[in-house]
PDB file of C-alpha atoms in Angstrom:
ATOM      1  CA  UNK Q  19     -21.476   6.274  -7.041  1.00 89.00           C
ATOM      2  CA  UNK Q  20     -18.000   7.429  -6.292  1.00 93.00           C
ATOM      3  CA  UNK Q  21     -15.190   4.641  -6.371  1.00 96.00           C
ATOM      4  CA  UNK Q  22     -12.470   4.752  -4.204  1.00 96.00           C
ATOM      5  CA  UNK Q  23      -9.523   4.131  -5.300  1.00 97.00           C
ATOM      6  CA  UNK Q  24     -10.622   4.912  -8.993  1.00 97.00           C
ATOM      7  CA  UNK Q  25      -8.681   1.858 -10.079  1.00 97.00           C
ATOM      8  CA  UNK Q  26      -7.204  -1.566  -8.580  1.00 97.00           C
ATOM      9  CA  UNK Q  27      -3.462  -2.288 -10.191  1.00 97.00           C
ATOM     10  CA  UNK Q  28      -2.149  -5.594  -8.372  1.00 96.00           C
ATOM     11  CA  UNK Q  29       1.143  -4.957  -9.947  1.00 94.00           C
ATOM     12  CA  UNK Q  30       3.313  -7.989 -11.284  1.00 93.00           C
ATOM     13  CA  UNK Q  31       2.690 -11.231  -9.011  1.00 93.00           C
ATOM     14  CA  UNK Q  32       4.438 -14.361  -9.819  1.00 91.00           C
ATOM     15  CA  UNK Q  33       2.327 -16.687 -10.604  1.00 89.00           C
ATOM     16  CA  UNK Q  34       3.733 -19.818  -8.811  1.00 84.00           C
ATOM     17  CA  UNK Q  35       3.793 -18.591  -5.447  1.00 85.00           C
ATOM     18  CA  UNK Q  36       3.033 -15.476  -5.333  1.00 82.00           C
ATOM     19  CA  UNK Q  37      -0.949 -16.677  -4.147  1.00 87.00           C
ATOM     20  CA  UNK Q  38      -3.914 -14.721  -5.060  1.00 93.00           C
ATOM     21  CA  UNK Q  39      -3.787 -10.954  -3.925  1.00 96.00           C
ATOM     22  CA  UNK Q  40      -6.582  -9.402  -2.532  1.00 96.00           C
ATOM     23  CA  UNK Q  41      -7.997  -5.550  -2.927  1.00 97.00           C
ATOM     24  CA  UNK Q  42     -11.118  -3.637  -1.910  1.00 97.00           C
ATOM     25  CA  UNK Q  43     -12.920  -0.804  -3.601  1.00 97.00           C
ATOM     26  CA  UNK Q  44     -15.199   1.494  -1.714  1.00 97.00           C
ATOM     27  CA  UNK Q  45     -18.104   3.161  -3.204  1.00 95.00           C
ATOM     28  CA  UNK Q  46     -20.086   6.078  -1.755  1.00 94.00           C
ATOM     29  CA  UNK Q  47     -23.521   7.815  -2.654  1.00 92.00           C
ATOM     30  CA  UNK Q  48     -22.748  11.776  -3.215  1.00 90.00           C
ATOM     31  CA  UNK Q  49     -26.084  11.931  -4.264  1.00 87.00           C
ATOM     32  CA  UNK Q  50     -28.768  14.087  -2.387  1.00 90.00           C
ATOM     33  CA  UNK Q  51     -31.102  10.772  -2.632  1.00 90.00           C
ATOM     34  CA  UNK Q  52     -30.601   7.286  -1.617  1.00 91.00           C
ATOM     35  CA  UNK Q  53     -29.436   4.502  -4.434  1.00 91.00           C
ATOM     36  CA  UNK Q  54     -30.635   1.240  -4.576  1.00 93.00           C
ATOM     37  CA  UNK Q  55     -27.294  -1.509  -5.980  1.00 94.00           C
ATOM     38  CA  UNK Q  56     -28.473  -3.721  -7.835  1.00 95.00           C
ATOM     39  CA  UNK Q  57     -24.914  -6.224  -8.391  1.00 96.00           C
ATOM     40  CA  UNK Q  58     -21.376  -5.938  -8.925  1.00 97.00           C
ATOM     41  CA  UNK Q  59     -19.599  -8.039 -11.494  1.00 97.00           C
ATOM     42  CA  UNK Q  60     -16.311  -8.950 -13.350  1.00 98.00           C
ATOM     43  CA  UNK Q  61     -16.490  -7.605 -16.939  1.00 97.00           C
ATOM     44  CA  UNK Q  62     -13.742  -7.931 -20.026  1.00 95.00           C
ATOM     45  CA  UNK Q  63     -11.639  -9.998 -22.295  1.00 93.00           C
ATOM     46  CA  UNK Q  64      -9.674 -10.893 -18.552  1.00 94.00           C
ATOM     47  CA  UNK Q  65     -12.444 -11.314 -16.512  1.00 96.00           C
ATOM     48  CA  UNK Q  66     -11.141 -14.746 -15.502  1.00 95.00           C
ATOM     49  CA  UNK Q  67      -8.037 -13.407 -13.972  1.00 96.00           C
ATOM     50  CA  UNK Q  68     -10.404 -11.698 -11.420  1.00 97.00           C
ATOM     51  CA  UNK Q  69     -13.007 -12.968  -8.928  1.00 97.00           C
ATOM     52  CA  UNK Q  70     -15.371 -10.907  -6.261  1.00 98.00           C
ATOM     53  CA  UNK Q  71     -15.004 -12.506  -3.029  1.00 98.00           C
ATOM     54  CA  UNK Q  72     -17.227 -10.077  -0.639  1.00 97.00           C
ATOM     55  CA  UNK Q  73     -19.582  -8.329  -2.225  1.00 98.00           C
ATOM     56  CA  UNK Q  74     -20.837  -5.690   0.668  1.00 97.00           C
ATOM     57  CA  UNK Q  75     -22.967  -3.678  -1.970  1.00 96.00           C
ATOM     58  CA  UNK Q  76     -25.249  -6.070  -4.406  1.00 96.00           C
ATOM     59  CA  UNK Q  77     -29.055  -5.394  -2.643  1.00 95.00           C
ATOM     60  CA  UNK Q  78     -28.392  -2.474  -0.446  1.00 95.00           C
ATOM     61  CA  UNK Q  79     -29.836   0.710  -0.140  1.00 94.00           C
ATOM     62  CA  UNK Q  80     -26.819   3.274  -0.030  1.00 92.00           C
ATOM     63  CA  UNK Q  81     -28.592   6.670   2.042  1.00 94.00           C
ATOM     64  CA  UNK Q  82     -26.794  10.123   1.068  1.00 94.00           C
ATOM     65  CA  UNK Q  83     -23.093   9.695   1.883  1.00 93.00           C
ATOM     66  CA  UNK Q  84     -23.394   5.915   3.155  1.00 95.00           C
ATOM     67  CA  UNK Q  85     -20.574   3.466   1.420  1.00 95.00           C
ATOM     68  CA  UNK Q  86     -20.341   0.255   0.622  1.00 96.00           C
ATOM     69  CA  UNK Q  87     -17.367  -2.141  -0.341  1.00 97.00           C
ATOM     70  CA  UNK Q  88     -16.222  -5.136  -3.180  1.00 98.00           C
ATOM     71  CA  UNK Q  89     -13.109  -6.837  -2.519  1.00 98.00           C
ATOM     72  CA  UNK Q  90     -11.482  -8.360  -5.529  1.00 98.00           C
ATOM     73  CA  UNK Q  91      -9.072 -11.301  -6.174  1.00 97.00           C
ATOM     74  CA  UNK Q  92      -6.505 -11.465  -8.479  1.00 97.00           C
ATOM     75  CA  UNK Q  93      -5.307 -14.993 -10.072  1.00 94.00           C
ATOM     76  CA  UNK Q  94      -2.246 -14.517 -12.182  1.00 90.00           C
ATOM     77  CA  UNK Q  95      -2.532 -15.394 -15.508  1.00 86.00           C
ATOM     78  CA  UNK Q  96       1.125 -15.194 -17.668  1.00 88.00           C
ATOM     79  CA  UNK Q  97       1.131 -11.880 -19.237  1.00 92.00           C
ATOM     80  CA  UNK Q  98      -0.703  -8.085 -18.575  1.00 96.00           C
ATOM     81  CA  UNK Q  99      -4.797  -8.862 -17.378  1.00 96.00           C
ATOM     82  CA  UNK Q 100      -7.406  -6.426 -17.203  1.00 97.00           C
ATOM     83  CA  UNK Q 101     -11.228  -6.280 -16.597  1.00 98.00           C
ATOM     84  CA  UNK Q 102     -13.181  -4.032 -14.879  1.00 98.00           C
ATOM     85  CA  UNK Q 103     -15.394  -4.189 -11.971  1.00 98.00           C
ATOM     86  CA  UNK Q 104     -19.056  -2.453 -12.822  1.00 97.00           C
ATOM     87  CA  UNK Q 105     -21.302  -1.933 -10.067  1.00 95.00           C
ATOM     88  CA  UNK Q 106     -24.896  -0.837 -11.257  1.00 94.00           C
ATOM     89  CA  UNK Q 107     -27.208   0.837  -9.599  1.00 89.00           C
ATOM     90  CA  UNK Q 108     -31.517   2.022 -10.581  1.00 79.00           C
ATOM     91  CA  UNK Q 109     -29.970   5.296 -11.742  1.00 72.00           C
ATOM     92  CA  UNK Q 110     -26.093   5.279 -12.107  1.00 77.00           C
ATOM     93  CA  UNK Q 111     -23.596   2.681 -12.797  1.00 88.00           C
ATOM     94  CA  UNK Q 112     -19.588   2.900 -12.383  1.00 95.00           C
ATOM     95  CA  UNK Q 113     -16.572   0.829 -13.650  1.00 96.00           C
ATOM     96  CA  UNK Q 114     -13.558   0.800 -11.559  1.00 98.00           C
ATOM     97  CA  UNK Q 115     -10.784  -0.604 -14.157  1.00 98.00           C
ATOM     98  CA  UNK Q 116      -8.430  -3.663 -12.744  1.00 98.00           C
ATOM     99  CA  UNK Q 117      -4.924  -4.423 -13.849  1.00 97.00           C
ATOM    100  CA  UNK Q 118      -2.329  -7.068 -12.909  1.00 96.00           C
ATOM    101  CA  UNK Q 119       0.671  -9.406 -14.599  1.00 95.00           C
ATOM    102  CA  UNK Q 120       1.522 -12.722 -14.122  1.00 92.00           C
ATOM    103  CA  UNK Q 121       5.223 -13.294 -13.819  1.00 91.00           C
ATOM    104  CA  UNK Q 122       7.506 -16.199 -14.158  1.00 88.00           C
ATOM    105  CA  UNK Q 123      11.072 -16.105 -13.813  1.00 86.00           C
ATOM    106  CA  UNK Q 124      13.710 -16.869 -17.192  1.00 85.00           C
ATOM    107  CA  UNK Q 125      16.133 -19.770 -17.498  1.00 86.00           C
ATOM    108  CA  UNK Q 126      19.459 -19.655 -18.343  1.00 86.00           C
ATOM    109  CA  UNK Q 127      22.180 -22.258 -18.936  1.00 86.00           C
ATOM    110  CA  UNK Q 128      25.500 -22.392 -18.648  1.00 88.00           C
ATOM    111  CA  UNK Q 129      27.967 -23.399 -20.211  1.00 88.00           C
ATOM    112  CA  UNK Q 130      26.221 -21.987 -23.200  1.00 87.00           C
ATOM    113  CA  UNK Q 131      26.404 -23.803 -25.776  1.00 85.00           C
ATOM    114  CA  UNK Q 132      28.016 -27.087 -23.750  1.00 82.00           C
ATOM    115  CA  UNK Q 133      30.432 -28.898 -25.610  1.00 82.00           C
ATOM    116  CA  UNK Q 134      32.276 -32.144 -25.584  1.00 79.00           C
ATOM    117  CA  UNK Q 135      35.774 -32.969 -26.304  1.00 78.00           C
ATOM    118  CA  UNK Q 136      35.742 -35.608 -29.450  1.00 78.00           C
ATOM    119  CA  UNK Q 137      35.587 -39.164 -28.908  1.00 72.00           C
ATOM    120  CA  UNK Q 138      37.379 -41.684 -30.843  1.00 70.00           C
ATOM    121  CA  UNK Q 139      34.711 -43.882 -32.759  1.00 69.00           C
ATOM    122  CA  UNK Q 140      35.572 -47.583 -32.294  1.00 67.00           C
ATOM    123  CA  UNK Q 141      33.981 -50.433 -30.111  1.00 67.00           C
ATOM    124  CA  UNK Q 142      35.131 -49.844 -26.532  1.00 62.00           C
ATOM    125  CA  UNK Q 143      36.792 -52.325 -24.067  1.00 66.00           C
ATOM    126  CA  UNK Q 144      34.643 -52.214 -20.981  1.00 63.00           C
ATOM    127  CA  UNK Q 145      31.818 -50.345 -20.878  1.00 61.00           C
ATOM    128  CA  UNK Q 146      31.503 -46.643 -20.006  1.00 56.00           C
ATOM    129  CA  UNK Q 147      34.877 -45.786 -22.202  1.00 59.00           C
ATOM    130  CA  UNK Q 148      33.713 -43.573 -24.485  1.00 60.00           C
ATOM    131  CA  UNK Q 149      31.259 -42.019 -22.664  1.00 66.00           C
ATOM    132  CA  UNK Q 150      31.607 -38.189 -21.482  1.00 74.00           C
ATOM    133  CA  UNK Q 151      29.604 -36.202 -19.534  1.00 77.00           C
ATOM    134  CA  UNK Q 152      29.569 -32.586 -18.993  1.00 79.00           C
ATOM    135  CA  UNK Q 153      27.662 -30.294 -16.285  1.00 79.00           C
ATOM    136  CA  UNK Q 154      25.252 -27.781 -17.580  1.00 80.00           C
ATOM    137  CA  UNK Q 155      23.499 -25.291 -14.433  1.00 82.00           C
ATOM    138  CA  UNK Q 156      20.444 -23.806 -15.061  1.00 83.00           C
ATOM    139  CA  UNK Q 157      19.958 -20.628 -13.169  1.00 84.00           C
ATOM    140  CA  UNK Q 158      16.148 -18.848 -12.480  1.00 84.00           C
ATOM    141  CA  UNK Q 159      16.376 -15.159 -12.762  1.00 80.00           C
ATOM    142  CA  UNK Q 160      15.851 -13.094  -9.757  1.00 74.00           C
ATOM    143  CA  UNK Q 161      12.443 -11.768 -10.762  1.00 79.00           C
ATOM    144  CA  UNK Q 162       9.879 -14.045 -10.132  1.00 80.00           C
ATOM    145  CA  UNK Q 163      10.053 -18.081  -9.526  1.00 80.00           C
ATOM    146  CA  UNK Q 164       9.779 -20.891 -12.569  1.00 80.00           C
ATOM    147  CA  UNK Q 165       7.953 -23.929 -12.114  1.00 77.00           C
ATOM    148  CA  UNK Q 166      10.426 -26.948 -14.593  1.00 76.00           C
ATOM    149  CA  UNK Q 167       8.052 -29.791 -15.653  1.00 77.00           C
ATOM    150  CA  UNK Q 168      10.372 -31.653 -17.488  1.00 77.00           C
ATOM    151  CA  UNK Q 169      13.973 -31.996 -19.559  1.00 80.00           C
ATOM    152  CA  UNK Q 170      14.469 -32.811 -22.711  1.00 82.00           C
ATOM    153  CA  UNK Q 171      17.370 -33.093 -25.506  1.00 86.00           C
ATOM    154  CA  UNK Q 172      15.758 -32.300 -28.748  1.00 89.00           C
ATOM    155  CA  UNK Q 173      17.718 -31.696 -32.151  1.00 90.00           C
ATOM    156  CA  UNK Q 174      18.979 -33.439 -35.150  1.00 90.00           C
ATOM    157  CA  UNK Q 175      21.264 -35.990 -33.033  1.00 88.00           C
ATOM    158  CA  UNK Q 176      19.119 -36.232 -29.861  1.00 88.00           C
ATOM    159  CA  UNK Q 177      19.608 -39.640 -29.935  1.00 87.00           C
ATOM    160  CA  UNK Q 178      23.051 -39.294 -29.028  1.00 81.00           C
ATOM    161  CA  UNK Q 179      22.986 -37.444 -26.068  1.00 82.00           C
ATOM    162  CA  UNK Q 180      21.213 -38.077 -22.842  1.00 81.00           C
ATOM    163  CA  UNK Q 181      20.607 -36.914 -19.350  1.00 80.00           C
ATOM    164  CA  UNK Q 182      22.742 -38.484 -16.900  1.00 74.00           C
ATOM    165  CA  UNK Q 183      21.514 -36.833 -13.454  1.00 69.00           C
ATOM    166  CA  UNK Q 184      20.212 -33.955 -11.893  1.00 63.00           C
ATOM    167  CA  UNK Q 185      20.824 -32.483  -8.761  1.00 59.00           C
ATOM    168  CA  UNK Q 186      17.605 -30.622  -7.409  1.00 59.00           C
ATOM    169  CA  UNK Q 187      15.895 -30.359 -10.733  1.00 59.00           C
ATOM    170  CA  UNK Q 188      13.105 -32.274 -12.169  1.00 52.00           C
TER     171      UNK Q 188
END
């Protein structure tokens, strides 16, 4: 069985919208005699990154020179995946490798670090007086998209901070 292409790369696909893409592998019967496939399937440490959705070659009977098709699916998982798809046969088997990255985009702030001007510490006259609040943007890289679940002030003096609004963020 000769695969074609030798190998499926999917490249980096982010992995909050950039859906599941979808590749084919052809295989053809060089042989002088006819080859009976018996299944295809999704083998390796990142087989779950990977899923056959049309199997055209599990049961059949390739004749000299016939071809058949898989068409894989990739599901981003963060980080580099890779399996391989085998496809056995009574007499031969082949593994075509897969590759593919799931990519999320980076945060940054800025100001970075944010600071505040000092505030007197004594009981204020109406309330709101010694309050102070200072904007912070965070910016997504240009790379891939980021999915924010939540905010949070975390630290030593937490307690003395908060989060006043957002505008377009979770």
């Amino acid at each position: 069985l000769t695969p074609s292409p030798a190998q499926l790369e999917f490249g980096a696909v982010d992995m909050h919208f950039g859906g599941s893409p979808r590749h084919s592998v052809g295989f053809s019967n060089p042989a002088a005699s006819a080859l009976l496939v018996s299944s295809a399937a999704i083998t390796g440490s990142g087989a779950s990154a990977f899923q056959i959705v049309d199997d055209g070659c599990s049961g059949k009977l390739l004749a000299p020179t016939e071809s058949c098709s898989v068409e894989v699916e990739f599901h981003p998982a963060a980080g580099p995946q890779s399996a391989s798809l085998e496809l056995l046969a009574c007499e031969a088997s082949v593994a075509v490798p897969l590759s593919g990255s799931g990519i999320t985009g980076t945060l940054s702030a800025s100001p970075n670090p944010l600071s505040f001007a000092p505030i007197p510490y004594n009981q204020p006259s109406h309330e709101g007086e010694y309050q102070e609040s200072e904007p912070l943007n965070i910016q997504n890289s240009h790379d891939a998209s980021t999915q924010i679940e939540s905010a949070s002030i975390t630290g030593p003096d937490a307690s003395s901070f908060s989060i006043a609004w957002g505008s377009n963020c979770g």
